[in-house]
């Protein structure tokens, strides 16, 4: 509470200043010659009343402006303090609150997260079977979601959401969620665990960390994985095993060949499905499938742009897996290369896990390809590059950047440096500054969580960045549950995306569902290999969150 008596001191001071100014002007007028002073004096006398009114207006306006600024600052500081300390107005029971801030309007917060006052539904009406949810603007309340994991709070304009209508009210809409638990199941290439020295539980550390810190709105997450064997035929059986657990939703990790059949199955079986990296082609009319990850077509566009920037107007070759699910990304890459002034000199399809690529490499050499994009999994990419080195072929290689390549190739990853992109920013164990500084705080939280919940995971080996990408992806997924609010249902979860949700969570790139309500990923990080220490190559970010 502030006293208002100070305003009279301001008014008095301004009045005295006016009298002094009048005295100075009077002296100045007396020093002027009579023939100059006379017309000025006559004009002043004729306009004495307007001049007096002007003086009063200036005095009052200046006083009121100072008064307003002082009181506005007081209110703003009080609101900011309450939000940061979690002591602001709490949300009434039955009202959902605060999701991630709109993309482009986020603020840096503890743990690398950015959240805003994206308030949950305050009013829900049902008309003709259509449930509409409206939202209001207000300060966020970090305590109800999870201020430890998702950072503090800022005040931003609210986003308005409507509930989807993919499920009828009742049991189907509430499946897998209760007042204290959310059940989620996903399919992932667990069969590759042996190759990167990880177990399924090593990839779920984020959820252990989240649950240990209170979950979201008090709900703990029961997250399990099923092995899709990273094959086109393995995804659906894994999703069916998930379905048997009656989860809130099913998620898919990645795979151009793996995810499309599951999307089709999810549509036929009315399963809420949030999937990761794959092609967008063929998913345009699905109602039950959503993604917050960039598509393989868009990622190929980003990589083509990187190659054009680094080696402009070059001769470009491409090796790609001969699959209808890989072809859209290959087509996009070729189109973008030509658009940016490059020339495609070799376009070579290969079989999955082909093994021997000597003839393909010879074809690239003879075509004079200066830049080569390998559109296949990380292990095949590494194998192709190794064989290229053995044949004394050293173009600029473009890849999906994993530690599999840098750790597997050693110094060969630097001659010339590999370039690429991926779904999370690069990771190098125990490095939090330099090129990693923009998300260094999040890296510290990540490493501390793994030290506690999965101490045997070799973060400094090829398992490290896979664990990091799982962390970033899962935290991004959890951000959708924050936005879904305390009264979250399956329809509301789908509805926030259908309503055009925008947000940024942790170290992930922003998501924006405003295009069609189902595809929210549109940006990726650019990588370059470099010598972290002599004999130890790693990846560093060139640019963060580049749009296709």
Short mmCIF file of C-alpha atoms in Angstrom, two decimals:
data_model
loop_
_atom_site.label_atom_id
_atom_site.label_comp_id
_atom_site.label_asym_id
_atom_site.label_seq_id
_atom_site.Cartn_x
_atom_site.Cartn_y
_atom_site.Cartn_z
CA UNK A 1 0.00 0.00 0.00
CA UNK A 2 1.47 3.39 -1.04
CA UNK A 3 0.60 6.93 0.13
CA UNK A 4 -0.59 9.38 -2.54
CA UNK A 5 0.69 12.53 -0.77
CA UNK A 6 3.83 12.46 -2.90
CA UNK A 7 1.81 13.63 -5.89
CA UNK A 8 1.29 17.08 -4.29
CA UNK A 9 5.03 17.48 -3.87
CA UNK A 10 5.40 16.75 -7.59
CA UNK A 11 2.69 19.29 -8.48
CA UNK A 12 4.29 21.93 -6.26
CA UNK A 13 7.72 21.31 -7.71
CA UNK A 14 6.44 21.61 -11.26
CA UNK A 15 4.60 24.85 -10.36
CA UNK A 16 7.77 26.38 -8.86
CA UNK A 17 9.72 25.33 -11.93
CA UNK A 18 7.10 27.12 -14.04
CA UNK A 19 7.48 30.34 -12.01
CA UNK A 20 11.26 30.23 -12.39
CA UNK A 21 10.89 29.68 -16.13
CA UNK A 22 8.51 32.71 -16.28
CA UNK A 23 11.07 34.86 -14.41
CA UNK A 24 13.83 33.83 -16.83
CA UNK A 25 11.69 34.55 -19.88
CA UNK A 26 10.64 37.94 -18.44
CA UNK A 27 14.30 38.93 -17.99
CA UNK A 28 15.06 37.79 -21.52
CA UNK A 29 12.18 39.89 -22.91
CA UNK A 30 13.39 43.01 -21.05
CA UNK A 31 16.79 42.66 -22.69
CA UNK A 32 15.30 42.83 -26.19
CA UNK A 33 15.05 46.14 -28.16
CA UNK A 34 11.70 47.94 -27.75
CA UNK A 35 10.71 47.47 -31.40
CA UNK A 36 11.13 43.65 -30.99
CA UNK A 37 9.67 43.39 -27.49
CA UNK A 38 6.49 45.37 -28.20
CA UNK A 39 4.79 42.98 -30.70
CA UNK A 40 5.73 39.90 -28.64
CA UNK A 41 4.28 41.47 -25.48
CA UNK A 42 1.10 42.45 -27.29
CA UNK A 43 0.67 38.90 -28.65
CA UNK A 44 1.21 37.36 -25.19
CA UNK A 45 -1.42 39.66 -23.63
CA UNK A 46 -3.88 38.81 -26.38
CA UNK A 47 -3.38 35.06 -25.78
CA UNK A 48 -3.01 35.13 -22.00
CA UNK A 49 -5.95 32.81 -21.37
CA UNK A 50 -4.83 30.03 -23.79
CA UNK A 51 -1.29 30.25 -22.36
CA UNK A 52 -2.65 29.79 -18.83
CA UNK A 53 -4.73 26.80 -19.89
CA UNK A 54 -1.66 25.32 -21.63
CA UNK A 55 0.37 25.65 -18.43
CA UNK A 56 -2.33 23.88 -16.39
CA UNK A 57 -2.62 21.04 -18.97
CA UNK A 58 1.15 20.47 -19.05
CA UNK A 59 1.30 20.48 -15.24
CA UNK A 60 -1.59 18.04 -14.84
CA UNK A 61 -0.51 15.70 -17.67
CA UNK A 62 3.05 15.39 -16.35
CA UNK A 63 1.78 14.70 -12.82
CA UNK A 64 -0.75 12.11 -13.95
CA UNK A 65 1.80 10.34 -16.18
CA UNK A 66 4.23 9.95 -13.27
CA UNK A 67 1.43 8.74 -11.02
CA UNK A 68 0.26 6.14 -13.58
CA UNK A 69 3.74 4.80 -14.27
CA UNK A 70 4.47 4.36 -10.59
CA UNK A 71 1.27 2.45 -9.90
CA UNK A 72 1.47 0.31 -13.07
CA UNK A 73 5.01 -0.77 -12.14
CA UNK A 74 3.86 -1.71 -8.68
CA UNK A 75 1.13 -3.99 -10.03
CA UNK A 76 3.35 -5.61 -12.62
CA UNK A 77 6.08 -6.42 -10.15
CA UNK A 78 3.58 -7.91 -7.73
CA UNK A 79 2.11 -10.15 -10.43
CA UNK A 80 5.54 -11.30 -11.60
CA UNK A 81 6.60 -12.08 -8.05
CA UNK A 82 3.47 -14.10 -7.39
CA UNK A 83 3.86 -16.07 -10.62
CA UNK A 84 7.51 -16.90 -10.05
CA UNK A 85 6.90 -18.01 -6.47
CA UNK A 86 3.75 -19.95 -7.24
CA UNK A 87 1.76 -17.76 -4.86
CA UNK A 88 -0.60 -16.21 -7.38
CA UNK A 89 -4.28 -16.94 -7.62
CA UNK A 90 -4.85 -20.68 -7.69
CA UNK A 91 -7.19 -22.41 -10.09
CA UNK A 92 -10.58 -23.50 -8.90
CA UNK A 93 -11.33 -27.23 -8.89
CA UNK A 94 -12.39 -28.48 -12.27
CA UNK A 95 -10.47 -25.78 -14.14
CA UNK A 96 -7.44 -26.74 -16.19
CA UNK A 97 -4.51 -24.37 -16.54
CA UNK A 98 -1.27 -23.46 -18.13
CA UNK A 99 0.37 -25.03 -21.12
CA UNK A 100 3.52 -24.09 -22.97
CA UNK A 101 3.73 -20.56 -24.29
CA UNK A 102 2.97 -19.74 -27.88
CA UNK A 103 5.88 -20.21 -30.22
CA UNK A 104 7.71 -16.95 -30.69
CA UNK A 105 6.51 -15.57 -27.34
CA UNK A 106 8.38 -17.73 -24.87
CA UNK A 107 10.75 -16.74 -22.11
CA UNK A 108 13.79 -18.60 -20.77
CA UNK A 109 12.96 -20.42 -17.57
CA UNK A 110 14.69 -22.79 -15.16
CA UNK A 111 15.50 -26.18 -16.64
CA UNK A 112 15.44 -24.83 -20.16
CA UNK A 113 11.63 -24.85 -20.31
CA UNK A 114 9.38 -22.08 -21.47
CA UNK A 115 5.79 -21.95 -20.29
CA UNK A 116 3.07 -19.36 -20.58
CA UNK A 117 -0.35 -18.50 -19.32
CA UNK A 118 -2.17 -20.84 -21.66
CA UNK A 119 -5.11 -21.39 -19.41
CA UNK A 120 -7.17 -24.53 -19.56
CA UNK A 121 -10.90 -24.70 -20.18
CA UNK A 122 -13.10 -22.67 -17.89
CA UNK A 123 -16.41 -23.26 -19.62
CA UNK A 124 -17.61 -26.33 -21.48
CA UNK A 125 -20.90 -26.48 -23.35
CA UNK A 126 -22.49 -29.27 -25.34
CA UNK A 127 -24.66 -28.45 -28.35
CA UNK A 128 -25.83 -31.09 -30.77
CA UNK A 129 -23.05 -33.44 -29.70
CA UNK A 130 -20.30 -30.83 -30.19
CA UNK A 131 -18.40 -29.89 -27.06
CA UNK A 132 -16.83 -26.45 -27.14
CA UNK A 133 -14.23 -25.33 -24.66
CA UNK A 134 -13.32 -21.70 -24.14
CA UNK A 135 -10.35 -20.30 -22.28
CA UNK A 136 -9.62 -17.11 -20.42
CA UNK A 137 -6.54 -14.99 -19.96
CA UNK A 138 -4.79 -14.89 -16.61
CA UNK A 139 -1.54 -15.50 -14.81
CA UNK A 140 -0.27 -19.04 -14.85
CA UNK A 141 -0.05 -21.23 -11.79
CA UNK A 142 3.07 -23.41 -12.05
CA UNK A 143 2.35 -25.38 -8.90
CA UNK A 144 -0.59 -27.27 -10.38
CA UNK A 145 1.33 -28.51 -13.43
CA UNK A 146 4.92 -29.01 -12.33
CA UNK A 147 7.13 -25.97 -11.79
CA UNK A 148 10.15 -28.15 -10.98
CA UNK A 149 10.19 -29.94 -14.35
CA UNK A 150 8.66 -27.32 -16.64
CA UNK A 151 10.12 -24.18 -15.11
CA UNK A 152 8.49 -21.04 -13.76
CA UNK A 153 5.69 -19.02 -15.30
CA UNK A 154 5.18 -15.99 -17.47
CA UNK A 155 1.99 -14.15 -18.33
CA UNK A 156 1.06 -14.46 -21.99
CA UNK A 157 -2.19 -14.24 -23.96
CA UNK A 158 -4.31 -17.36 -23.63
CA UNK A 159 -4.93 -19.80 -26.44
CA UNK A 160 -8.49 -20.99 -27.00
CA UNK A 161 -9.13 -24.70 -27.36
CA UNK A 162 -12.12 -26.80 -28.26
CA UNK A 163 -12.62 -30.45 -27.36
CA UNK A 164 -12.41 -32.91 -30.21
CA UNK A 165 -15.35 -35.20 -30.93
CA UNK A 166 -13.42 -38.36 -31.82
CA UNK A 167 -14.72 -40.08 -28.67
CA UNK A 168 -18.20 -40.02 -27.16
CA UNK A 169 -18.54 -38.80 -23.56
CA UNK A 170 -17.90 -41.57 -21.08
CA UNK A 171 -15.55 -44.51 -20.72
CA UNK A 172 -13.84 -44.27 -24.12
CA UNK A 173 -13.04 -40.60 -23.56
CA UNK A 174 -11.59 -41.27 -20.09
CA UNK A 175 -9.71 -44.46 -20.85
CA UNK A 176 -6.25 -44.58 -19.35
CA UNK A 177 -6.56 -41.50 -17.15
CA UNK A 178 -7.68 -41.08 -13.56
CA UNK A 179 -7.24 -38.41 -10.93
CA UNK A 180 -3.79 -39.74 -10.07
CA UNK A 181 -2.53 -41.81 -13.06
CA UNK A 182 -2.04 -41.63 -16.82
CA UNK A 183 -1.32 -44.85 -18.74
CA UNK A 184 0.66 -44.44 -21.96
CA UNK A 185 2.23 -47.10 -24.18
CA UNK A 186 4.54 -46.74 -27.14
CA UNK A 187 6.22 -48.81 -29.82
CA UNK A 188 9.95 -48.33 -30.42
CA UNK A 189 12.89 -50.21 -32.01
CA UNK A 190 13.89 -51.99 -28.81
CA UNK A 191 15.55 -54.67 -30.91
CA UNK A 192 18.33 -52.16 -31.65
CA UNK A 193 19.14 -51.82 -27.96
CA UNK A 194 22.00 -54.30 -28.20
CA UNK A 195 23.65 -52.13 -30.88
CA UNK A 196 23.64 -49.00 -28.76
CA UNK A 197 24.04 -50.69 -25.37
CA UNK A 198 20.69 -49.67 -23.93
CA UNK A 199 17.74 -51.35 -22.26
CA UNK A 200 14.11 -50.18 -22.62
CA UNK A 201 14.11 -48.68 -19.13
CA UNK A 202 17.13 -46.56 -20.05
CA UNK A 203 14.91 -44.61 -22.45
CA UNK A 204 12.18 -43.94 -19.87
CA UNK A 205 14.24 -41.93 -17.37
CA UNK A 206 12.31 -38.72 -18.09
CA UNK A 207 9.10 -40.29 -16.77
CA UNK A 208 10.85 -41.51 -13.61
CA UNK A 209 12.18 -38.00 -13.08
CA UNK A 210 8.78 -36.44 -13.75
CA UNK A 211 6.96 -38.82 -11.38
CA UNK A 212 9.54 -38.27 -8.64
CA UNK A 213 8.86 -34.55 -8.93
CA UNK A 214 5.09 -34.84 -8.63
CA UNK A 215 3.96 -35.71 -12.14
CA UNK A 216 1.60 -33.30 -13.91
CA UNK A 217 -1.37 -31.89 -11.97
CA UNK A 218 -0.57 -34.57 -9.39
CA UNK A 219 -0.89 -37.41 -11.90
CA UNK A 220 1.92 -39.95 -12.20
CA UNK A 221 2.68 -41.50 -15.60
CA UNK A 222 2.79 -45.24 -16.23
CA UNK A 223 4.73 -45.44 -19.52
CA UNK A 224 5.73 -48.72 -21.17
CA UNK A 225 7.33 -49.71 -24.47
CA UNK A 226 6.72 -52.52 -26.96
CA UNK A 227 9.27 -53.64 -29.55
CA UNK A 228 8.35 -52.79 -33.14
CA UNK A 229 11.61 -54.38 -34.36
CA UNK A 230 12.13 -51.29 -36.55
CA UNK A 231 10.35 -53.03 -39.43
CA UNK A 232 7.28 -52.35 -41.54
CA UNK A 233 5.64 -55.51 -40.20
CA UNK A 234 6.57 -55.02 -36.55
CA UNK A 235 4.73 -51.79 -35.76
CA UNK A 236 1.12 -52.97 -35.76
CA UNK A 237 1.70 -56.05 -33.51
CA UNK A 238 3.52 -53.79 -31.05
CA UNK A 239 0.64 -51.28 -31.14
CA UNK A 240 -1.85 -54.10 -30.54
CA UNK A 241 0.08 -55.09 -27.40
CA UNK A 242 -0.18 -51.49 -26.29
CA UNK A 243 -3.91 -51.45 -27.00
CA UNK A 244 -4.37 -54.39 -24.64
CA UNK A 245 -3.15 -52.18 -21.78
CA UNK A 246 -6.08 -49.75 -22.29
CA UNK A 247 -3.83 -46.69 -22.49
CA UNK A 248 -4.81 -43.04 -22.71
CA UNK A 249 -2.93 -43.01 -26.00
CA UNK A 250 -0.34 -44.91 -28.02
CA UNK A 251 2.81 -43.28 -29.33
CA UNK A 252 5.30 -44.33 -32.00
CA UNK A 253 9.00 -43.51 -31.82
CA UNK A 254 10.15 -43.25 -35.43
CA UNK A 255 10.46 -45.02 -38.77
CA UNK A 256 9.43 -44.21 -42.33
CA UNK A 257 8.54 -47.86 -42.84
CA UNK A 258 7.31 -48.50 -39.30
CA UNK A 259 4.80 -45.77 -38.53
CA UNK A 260 2.59 -45.57 -41.68
CA UNK A 261 1.01 -49.02 -41.13
CA UNK A 262 0.33 -48.11 -37.49
CA UNK A 263 -1.33 -44.84 -38.51
CA UNK A 264 -3.68 -46.83 -40.74
CA UNK A 265 -4.36 -49.32 -37.94
CA UNK A 266 -5.00 -46.51 -35.44
CA UNK A 267 -7.57 -44.97 -37.79
CA UNK A 268 -9.38 -48.25 -38.25
CA UNK A 269 -9.37 -48.98 -34.52
CA UNK A 270 -10.06 -45.41 -33.33
CA UNK A 271 -6.88 -45.31 -31.26
CA UNK A 272 -5.45 -41.94 -30.21
CA UNK A 273 -1.95 -42.04 -31.74
CA UNK A 274 0.92 -39.56 -31.30
CA UNK A 275 3.77 -40.53 -33.58
CA UNK A 276 7.35 -39.43 -34.11
CA UNK A 277 9.61 -39.03 -37.12
CA UNK A 278 8.23 -40.40 -40.38
CA UNK A 279 6.81 -39.24 -43.71
CA UNK A 280 3.80 -36.97 -43.81
CA UNK A 281 2.52 -38.28 -47.14
CA UNK A 282 -0.59 -40.42 -46.70
CA UNK A 283 -1.60 -39.03 -43.30
CA UNK A 284 -3.53 -35.98 -44.47
CA UNK A 285 -7.04 -37.26 -43.71
CA UNK A 286 -6.46 -39.24 -40.51
CA UNK A 287 -8.52 -38.12 -37.52
CA UNK A 288 -6.90 -40.15 -34.74
CA UNK A 289 -3.21 -39.58 -35.55
CA UNK A 290 -1.13 -36.55 -34.55
CA UNK A 291 2.56 -35.65 -34.58
CA UNK A 292 4.65 -32.95 -32.93
CA UNK A 293 7.74 -33.99 -34.92
CA UNK A 294 9.06 -32.69 -38.24
CA UNK A 295 8.30 -34.96 -41.19
CA UNK A 296 10.95 -36.83 -43.17
CA UNK A 297 10.08 -34.72 -46.23
CA UNK A 298 10.66 -31.48 -44.32
CA UNK A 299 13.83 -32.79 -42.68
CA UNK A 300 15.20 -33.66 -46.14
CA UNK A 301 14.44 -30.09 -47.18
CA UNK A 302 16.35 -28.74 -44.18
CA UNK A 303 19.33 -30.97 -44.99
CA UNK A 304 19.29 -29.91 -48.66
CA UNK A 305 19.41 -26.30 -47.48
CA UNK A 306 22.39 -27.09 -45.24
CA UNK A 307 24.30 -28.68 -48.13
CA UNK A 308 23.58 -25.71 -50.39
CA UNK A 309 24.82 -23.27 -47.74
CA UNK A 310 28.03 -25.16 -47.07
CA UNK A 311 28.86 -26.26 -50.64
CA UNK A 312 26.88 -23.99 -52.97
CA UNK A 313 26.14 -24.91 -56.60
CA UNK A 314 27.62 -28.37 -56.12
CA UNK A 315 27.16 -31.72 -57.81
CA UNK A 316 24.97 -33.78 -55.51
CA UNK A 317 24.37 -37.50 -55.16
CA UNK A 318 21.76 -39.33 -53.11
CA UNK A 319 21.64 -42.90 -51.79
CA UNK A 320 18.21 -43.80 -50.52
CA UNK A 321 16.39 -46.86 -49.25
CA UNK A 322 14.27 -48.27 -52.06
CA UNK A 323 10.90 -47.98 -50.35
CA UNK A 324 7.70 -46.14 -51.19
CA UNK A 325 7.86 -44.72 -47.65
CA UNK A 326 11.34 -43.23 -48.24
CA UNK A 327 10.64 -41.94 -51.74
CA UNK A 328 8.72 -38.77 -50.72
CA UNK A 329 11.74 -37.58 -48.70
CA UNK A 330 14.06 -38.41 -51.60
CA UNK A 331 11.79 -36.51 -54.00
CA UNK A 332 11.72 -33.46 -51.73
CA UNK A 333 15.51 -33.48 -51.35
CA UNK A 334 16.05 -33.56 -55.11
CA UNK A 335 13.57 -30.73 -55.65
CA UNK A 336 15.21 -28.53 -53.01
CA UNK A 337 18.74 -29.16 -54.33
CA UNK A 338 17.75 -27.98 -57.80
CA UNK A 339 15.86 -25.01 -56.38
CA UNK A 340 19.04 -23.90 -54.57
CA UNK A 341 21.27 -24.13 -57.62
CA UNK A 342 22.72 -27.62 -57.20
CA UNK A 343 22.79 -30.45 -59.74
CA UNK A 344 21.72 -34.05 -59.04
CA UNK A 345 24.37 -36.25 -60.68
CA UNK A 346 23.49 -39.60 -59.05
CA UNK A 347 20.24 -41.00 -57.67
CA UNK A 348 20.86 -44.48 -56.27
CA UNK A 349 18.28 -46.73 -54.54
CA UNK A 350 19.58 -49.45 -52.18
CA UNK A 351 18.00 -52.28 -50.24
CA UNK A 352 17.45 -52.23 -46.48
CA UNK A 353 20.57 -53.52 -44.67
CA UNK A 354 22.23 -54.10 -48.04
CA UNK A 355 25.68 -54.37 -46.46
CA UNK A 356 27.94 -53.92 -49.46
CA UNK A 357 27.86 -50.54 -51.23
CA UNK A 358 31.09 -50.63 -53.27
CA UNK A 359 29.31 -50.35 -56.63
CA UNK A 360 27.12 -47.46 -55.44
CA UNK A 361 30.19 -45.62 -54.18
CA UNK A 362 31.97 -46.16 -57.49
CA UNK A 363 28.95 -44.71 -59.30
CA UNK A 364 29.07 -41.62 -57.08
CA UNK A 365 32.80 -41.19 -57.69
CA UNK A 366 32.42 -41.49 -61.46
CA UNK A 367 29.56 -38.98 -61.44
CA UNK A 368 31.75 -36.49 -59.58
CA UNK A 369 29.34 -36.06 -56.66
CA UNK A 370 30.80 -33.47 -54.26
CA UNK A 371 27.93 -33.76 -51.74
CA UNK A 372 26.14 -37.03 -50.90
CA UNK A 373 22.95 -37.40 -48.88
CA UNK A 374 22.40 -40.87 -47.38
CA UNK A 375 18.68 -41.39 -46.75
CA UNK A 376 18.70 -44.51 -44.59
CA UNK A 377 19.10 -45.48 -40.93
CA UNK A 378 22.13 -44.33 -38.93
CA UNK A 379 23.89 -47.72 -39.04
CA UNK A 380 23.61 -47.95 -42.83
CA UNK A 381 24.78 -44.36 -43.16
CA UNK A 382 27.88 -45.16 -41.09
CA UNK A 383 28.57 -48.30 -43.11
CA UNK A 384 28.32 -46.44 -46.43
CA UNK A 385 30.67 -43.69 -45.27
CA UNK A 386 33.22 -46.24 -43.99
CA UNK A 387 33.21 -48.00 -47.34
CA UNK A 388 33.54 -44.67 -49.12
CA UNK A 389 36.64 -43.87 -47.06
CA UNK A 390 38.14 -47.26 -47.91
CA UNK A 391 37.66 -46.42 -51.60
CA UNK A 392 39.36 -43.01 -51.11
CA UNK A 393 36.09 -41.21 -51.67
CA UNK A 394 35.65 -38.12 -49.47
CA UNK A 395 32.65 -36.01 -50.44
CA UNK A 396 30.68 -33.86 -48.02
CA UNK A 397 28.36 -36.43 -46.41
CA UNK A 398 24.86 -35.38 -45.31
CA UNK A 399 23.25 -37.62 -42.67
CA UNK A 400 20.79 -37.83 -39.81
CA UNK A 401 23.22 -36.87 -37.06
CA UNK A 402 23.76 -39.51 -34.35
CA UNK A 403 26.77 -40.34 -32.18
CA UNK A 404 26.72 -43.68 -34.00
CA UNK A 405 28.48 -41.93 -36.87
CA UNK A 406 30.97 -39.75 -34.99
CA UNK A 407 31.95 -42.45 -32.48
CA UNK A 408 31.97 -45.15 -35.16
CA UNK A 409 34.01 -43.22 -37.72
CA UNK A 410 36.44 -41.47 -35.39
CA UNK A 411 38.60 -38.91 -37.19
CA UNK A 412 37.10 -39.99 -40.52
CA UNK A 413 34.03 -38.04 -39.44
CA UNK A 414 36.11 -34.86 -39.78
CA UNK A 415 37.64 -35.21 -43.28
CA UNK A 416 35.59 -33.32 -44.33
CA UNK A 417 33.26 -32.79 -41.33
CA UNK A 418 29.98 -34.68 -41.52
CA UNK A 419 26.92 -32.45 -41.71
CA UNK A 420 23.31 -33.21 -40.91
CA UNK A 421 20.21 -32.66 -38.87
CA UNK A 422 18.08 -34.41 -36.30
CA UNK A 423 15.08 -34.08 -34.03
CA UNK A 424 16.89 -32.81 -30.92
CA UNK A 425 19.95 -30.58 -30.58
CA UNK A 426 23.36 -32.32 -30.45
CA UNK A 427 24.58 -33.91 -27.24
CA UNK A 428 28.12 -34.35 -25.94
CA UNK A 429 28.47 -35.67 -22.41
CA UNK A 430 29.47 -33.21 -19.68
CA UNK A 431 29.49 -30.25 -22.06
CA UNK A 432 27.07 -27.51 -21.06
CA UNK A 433 28.66 -24.35 -22.47
CA UNK A 434 30.16 -23.26 -25.77
CA UNK A 435 28.01 -24.47 -28.68
CA UNK A 436 25.62 -26.17 -26.21
CA UNK A 437 25.07 -23.14 -23.96
CA UNK A 438 21.59 -22.28 -25.25
CA UNK A 439 20.23 -25.52 -23.75
CA UNK A 440 23.02 -26.24 -21.26
CA UNK A 441 20.72 -25.95 -18.23
CA UNK A 442 18.51 -28.70 -19.62
CA UNK A 443 21.56 -30.89 -20.29
CA UNK A 444 22.55 -30.62 -16.64
CA UNK A 445 19.10 -31.73 -15.52
CA UNK A 446 19.21 -34.60 -18.03
CA UNK A 447 22.60 -35.88 -16.86
CA UNK A 448 21.64 -35.57 -13.18
CA UNK A 449 18.45 -37.56 -13.81
CA UNK A 450 20.35 -40.34 -15.60
CA UNK A 451 22.95 -40.44 -12.84
CA UNK A 452 20.12 -41.10 -10.40
CA UNK A 453 17.70 -43.32 -12.34
CA UNK A 454 19.91 -45.06 -14.92
CA UNK A 455 23.54 -44.77 -13.79
CA UNK A 456 24.75 -47.57 -16.06
CA UNK A 457 23.71 -45.80 -19.27
CA UNK A 458 26.90 -44.84 -21.08
CA UNK A 459 26.09 -41.23 -21.87
CA UNK A 460 29.57 -40.67 -23.29
CA UNK A 461 29.13 -43.49 -25.82
CA UNK A 462 26.72 -44.07 -28.66
CA UNK A 463 23.86 -44.50 -26.17
CA UNK A 464 24.17 -40.91 -24.97
CA UNK A 465 22.45 -39.00 -27.72
CA UNK A 466 19.73 -41.65 -28.11
CA UNK A 467 18.94 -41.17 -24.41
CA UNK A 468 19.03 -37.40 -24.90
CA UNK A 469 16.69 -37.52 -27.88
CA UNK A 470 14.28 -39.69 -25.88
CA UNK A 471 14.40 -37.15 -23.07
CA UNK A 472 13.68 -34.20 -25.38
CA UNK A 473 10.89 -36.06 -27.18
CA UNK A 474 9.20 -37.26 -24.00
CA UNK A 475 9.36 -33.83 -22.38
CA UNK A 476 7.81 -32.35 -25.51
CA UNK A 477 5.03 -34.93 -25.24
CA UNK A 478 4.55 -34.11 -21.57
CA UNK A 479 4.13 -30.46 -22.53
CA UNK A 480 0.93 -31.43 -24.33
CA UNK A 481 -0.38 -32.95 -21.09
CA UNK A 482 0.42 -29.68 -19.31
CA UNK A 483 -1.63 -27.83 -21.92
CA UNK A 484 -4.41 -30.42 -21.63
CA UNK A 485 -4.96 -29.33 -18.05
CA UNK A 486 -6.28 -30.79 -14.85
CA UNK A 487 -9.52 -31.95 -16.51
CA UNK A 488 -7.70 -33.67 -19.36
CA UNK A 489 -9.58 -36.24 -21.45
CA UNK A 490 -8.71 -37.94 -24.71
CA UNK A 491 -10.98 -35.55 -26.61
CA UNK A 492 -9.38 -32.56 -24.93
CA UNK A 493 -5.87 -33.84 -25.66
CA UNK A 494 -6.76 -34.21 -29.34
CA UNK A 495 -8.70 -30.94 -29.23
CA UNK A 496 -5.81 -28.75 -28.18
CA UNK A 497 -3.93 -29.89 -31.29
CA UNK A 498 -6.99 -29.57 -33.53
CA UNK A 499 -7.39 -26.04 -32.14
CA UNK A 500 -3.95 -25.04 -33.43
CA UNK A 501 -1.85 -25.38 -30.28
CA UNK A 502 1.53 -23.60 -30.36
CA UNK A 503 4.22 -24.10 -27.76
CA UNK A 504 7.82 -24.78 -26.82
CA UNK A 505 8.84 -27.26 -24.14
CA UNK A 506 12.39 -27.75 -22.90
CA UNK A 507 15.09 -28.10 -25.57
CA UNK A 508 12.67 -29.22 -28.29
CA UNK A 509 11.91 -27.00 -31.26
CA UNK A 510 8.58 -25.15 -31.19
CA UNK A 511 5.45 -26.96 -32.30
CA UNK A 512 2.63 -25.33 -34.22
CA UNK A 513 -0.59 -27.20 -35.04
CA UNK A 514 -2.31 -24.17 -36.58
CA UNK A 515 -1.88 -25.54 -40.11
CA UNK A 516 -4.22 -28.54 -40.06
CA UNK A 517 -4.49 -29.51 -36.39
CA UNK A 518 -2.62 -32.81 -36.82
CA UNK A 519 0.95 -31.96 -37.91
CA UNK A 520 2.77 -29.73 -35.43
CA UNK A 521 6.47 -30.27 -36.18
CA UNK A 522 8.11 -27.99 -38.73
CA UNK A 523 11.68 -27.26 -37.55
CA UNK A 524 14.90 -29.15 -36.86
CA UNK A 525 18.46 -28.49 -35.67
CA UNK A 526 21.46 -28.35 -38.02
CA UNK A 527 24.62 -30.27 -37.02
CA UNK A 528 28.30 -30.35 -37.92
CA UNK A 529 30.97 -32.78 -36.73
CA UNK A 530 33.98 -31.29 -34.93
CA UNK A 531 36.83 -32.39 -32.69
CA UNK A 532 35.54 -32.15 -29.13
CA UNK A 533 39.01 -33.22 -28.03
CA UNK A 534 41.83 -34.71 -30.14
CA UNK A 535 40.66 -38.07 -31.45
CA UNK A 536 37.15 -37.56 -30.10
CA UNK A 537 34.76 -36.16 -32.73
CA UNK A 538 31.25 -35.12 -31.79
CA UNK A 539 28.37 -33.03 -33.06
CA UNK A 540 27.82 -29.35 -32.43
CA UNK A 541 24.79 -27.26 -33.41
CA UNK A 542 25.18 -24.91 -36.35
CA UNK A 543 21.69 -23.44 -36.13
CA UNK A 544 18.78 -24.18 -33.82
CA UNK A 545 15.28 -25.01 -35.01
CA UNK A 546 15.50 -24.26 -38.72
CA UNK A 547 12.19 -24.27 -40.58
CA UNK A 548 11.76 -26.32 -43.72
#
